[in-house]
Amino acid sequence: MDFLASTAIVIVGAFVFLAFVGVGLFGALATSPGWRFGVMGFGILLMTAVWLLAAGRGDGQPAVVYASKYGGGSDELADSGGALAGLWLRSMLLHAGVGVVVAWLMVTLINQRNKRRDA
């Protein structure tokens, strides 16, 4: 995979990350425990899907491209459309899952700290 393809994955992944940060914020600020833990479970499910999809790959591509200026496998012949599509899917799922989990954890930890301060 060339530099341009890995750069495109990182740039689009940044937008996916930011979009799913909103989902994590929504879940962390929800009043219902079902929504709060459901959104966190959704983020973990997305990251588990990345792991499951990456475990069975034999396409010569890395598992994901995440904030990397170097991307791709060493075998340029493995750069088929199917392999690249799988890399895009795994990378976008990882960006989405990390966005949800990071935002949820940040808000939850800040709320816990504020509760301890008030007590």
Short mmCIF file of C-alpha atoms in Angstrom, two decimals:
data_model
loop_
_atom_site.label_atom_id
_atom_site.label_comp_id
_atom_site.label_asym_id
_atom_site.label_seq_id
_atom_site.Cartn_x
_atom_site.Cartn_y
_atom_site.Cartn_z
CA MET A 1 0.00 0.00 0.00
CA ASP A 2 1.33 3.39 -0.84
CA PHE A 3 1.60 6.54 1.21
CA LEU A 4 -1.42 8.18 -0.44
CA ALA A 5 -3.77 5.34 0.45
CA SER A 6 -2.64 5.22 4.08
CA THR A 7 -2.93 9.01 4.36
CA ALA A 8 -6.48 8.87 2.97
CA ILE A 9 -7.41 6.21 5.53
CA VAL A 10 -6.04 8.32 8.39
CA ILE A 11 -7.80 11.51 7.20
CA VAL A 12 -11.18 9.84 6.70
CA GLY A 13 -10.65 7.95 9.96
CA ALA A 14 -10.21 11.25 11.80
CA PHE A 15 -13.64 12.37 10.62
CA VAL A 16 -15.17 9.02 11.61
CA PHE A 17 -13.46 9.31 15.02
CA LEU A 18 -14.93 12.79 15.59
CA ALA A 19 -18.40 11.67 14.50
CA PHE A 20 -18.37 8.76 16.93
CA VAL A 21 -17.04 10.92 19.76
CA GLY A 22 -20.52 12.47 19.66
CA VAL A 23 -22.04 9.02 20.14
CA GLY A 24 -19.80 8.44 23.15
CA LEU A 25 -20.72 11.81 24.64
CA PHE A 26 -24.40 11.08 24.16
CA GLY A 27 -24.02 7.75 25.92
CA ALA A 28 -22.01 9.11 28.82
CA LEU A 29 -24.42 11.97 29.45
CA ALA A 30 -27.56 9.83 29.24
CA THR A 31 -29.57 9.54 32.44
CA SER A 32 -30.56 5.92 31.88
CA PRO A 33 -27.99 3.28 32.88
CA GLY A 34 -29.16 1.18 29.94
CA TRP A 35 -28.18 3.88 27.46
CA ARG A 36 -24.88 4.58 29.23
CA PHE A 37 -23.70 1.00 29.27
CA GLY A 38 -25.30 0.20 25.91
CA VAL A 39 -23.25 2.88 24.18
CA MET A 40 -20.07 1.67 25.88
CA GLY A 41 -20.92 -1.89 24.81
CA PHE A 42 -21.43 -0.64 21.25
CA GLY A 43 -17.93 0.87 21.23
CA ILE A 44 -16.39 -2.31 22.60
CA LEU A 45 -18.35 -4.32 20.04
CA LEU A 46 -16.88 -2.21 17.21
CA MET A 47 -13.35 -2.76 18.49
CA THR A 48 -14.00 -6.50 18.91
CA ALA A 49 -15.19 -6.65 15.30
CA VAL A 50 -11.85 -5.15 14.21
CA TRP A 51 -9.99 -7.81 16.15
CA LEU A 52 -12.13 -10.63 14.71
CA LEU A 53 -11.81 -9.36 11.14
CA ALA A 54 -8.07 -8.82 11.47
CA ALA A 55 -7.48 -12.26 12.98
CA GLY A 56 -8.47 -14.12 9.83
CA ARG A 57 -6.89 -11.91 7.22
CA GLY A 58 -4.31 -13.17 4.80
CA ASP A 59 -4.26 -10.21 2.47
CA GLY A 60 -0.75 -8.88 3.14
CA GLN A 61 -2.11 -5.64 4.58
CA PRO A 62 -1.67 -4.41 8.16
CA ALA A 63 -4.52 -4.98 10.57
CA VAL A 64 -5.41 -1.27 10.64
CA VAL A 65 -3.95 2.10 9.69
CA TYR A 66 -4.18 4.43 12.66
CA ALA A 67 -2.24 7.72 12.85
CA SER A 68 0.61 6.27 10.83
CA LYS A 69 2.66 7.99 8.19
CA TYR A 70 3.82 4.59 6.99
CA GLY A 71 1.18 2.12 6.00
CA GLY A 72 0.82 -1.12 4.20
CA GLY A 73 2.40 -4.47 3.92
CA SER A 74 5.78 -5.11 2.42
CA ASP A 75 4.26 -7.13 -0.43
CA GLU A 76 2.96 -4.69 -3.03
CA LEU A 77 1.42 -7.53 -5.05
CA ALA A 78 -1.08 -8.14 -2.23
CA ASP A 79 -2.56 -4.71 -2.86
CA SER A 80 -5.77 -5.87 -4.48
CA GLY A 81 -9.06 -4.06 -4.26
CA GLY A 82 -10.48 -6.63 -1.84
CA ALA A 83 -7.50 -6.40 0.48
CA LEU A 84 -7.64 -2.61 0.50
CA ALA A 85 -11.40 -2.63 1.12
CA GLY A 86 -10.87 -4.88 4.15
CA LEU A 87 -8.18 -2.55 5.44
CA TRP A 88 -10.55 0.42 5.06
CA LEU A 89 -13.32 -1.43 6.89
CA ARG A 90 -11.08 -2.51 9.77
CA SER A 91 -9.56 0.96 10.09
CA MET A 92 -12.92 2.75 10.10
CA LEU A 93 -14.35 0.32 12.67
CA LEU A 94 -11.34 0.95 14.88
CA HIS A 95 -11.65 4.74 14.58
CA ALA A 96 -15.38 4.56 15.39
CA GLY A 97 -14.93 2.24 18.37
CA VAL A 98 -12.05 4.23 19.84
CA GLY A 99 -14.05 7.46 19.44
CA VAL A 100 -17.00 6.05 21.37
CA VAL A 101 -14.91 4.50 24.15
CA VAL A 102 -12.57 7.47 24.64
CA ALA A 103 -15.39 10.03 24.83
CA TRP A 104 -17.44 7.80 27.15
CA LEU A 105 -14.49 7.22 29.47
CA MET A 106 -13.53 10.90 29.57
CA VAL A 107 -17.01 12.09 30.52
CA THR A 108 -17.57 9.26 32.99
CA LEU A 109 -14.24 9.82 34.74
CA ILE A 110 -14.82 13.59 34.92
CA ASN A 111 -18.27 13.01 36.42
CA GLN A 112 -16.82 10.62 39.01
CA ARG A 113 -14.13 13.13 39.94
CA ASN A 114 -16.71 15.88 40.34
CA LYS A 115 -18.88 13.65 42.56
CA ARG A 116 -15.90 12.93 44.81
CA ARG A 117 -15.09 16.65 45.06
CA ASP A 118 -18.64 17.51 46.08
CA ALA A 119 -18.76 14.83 48.76
#
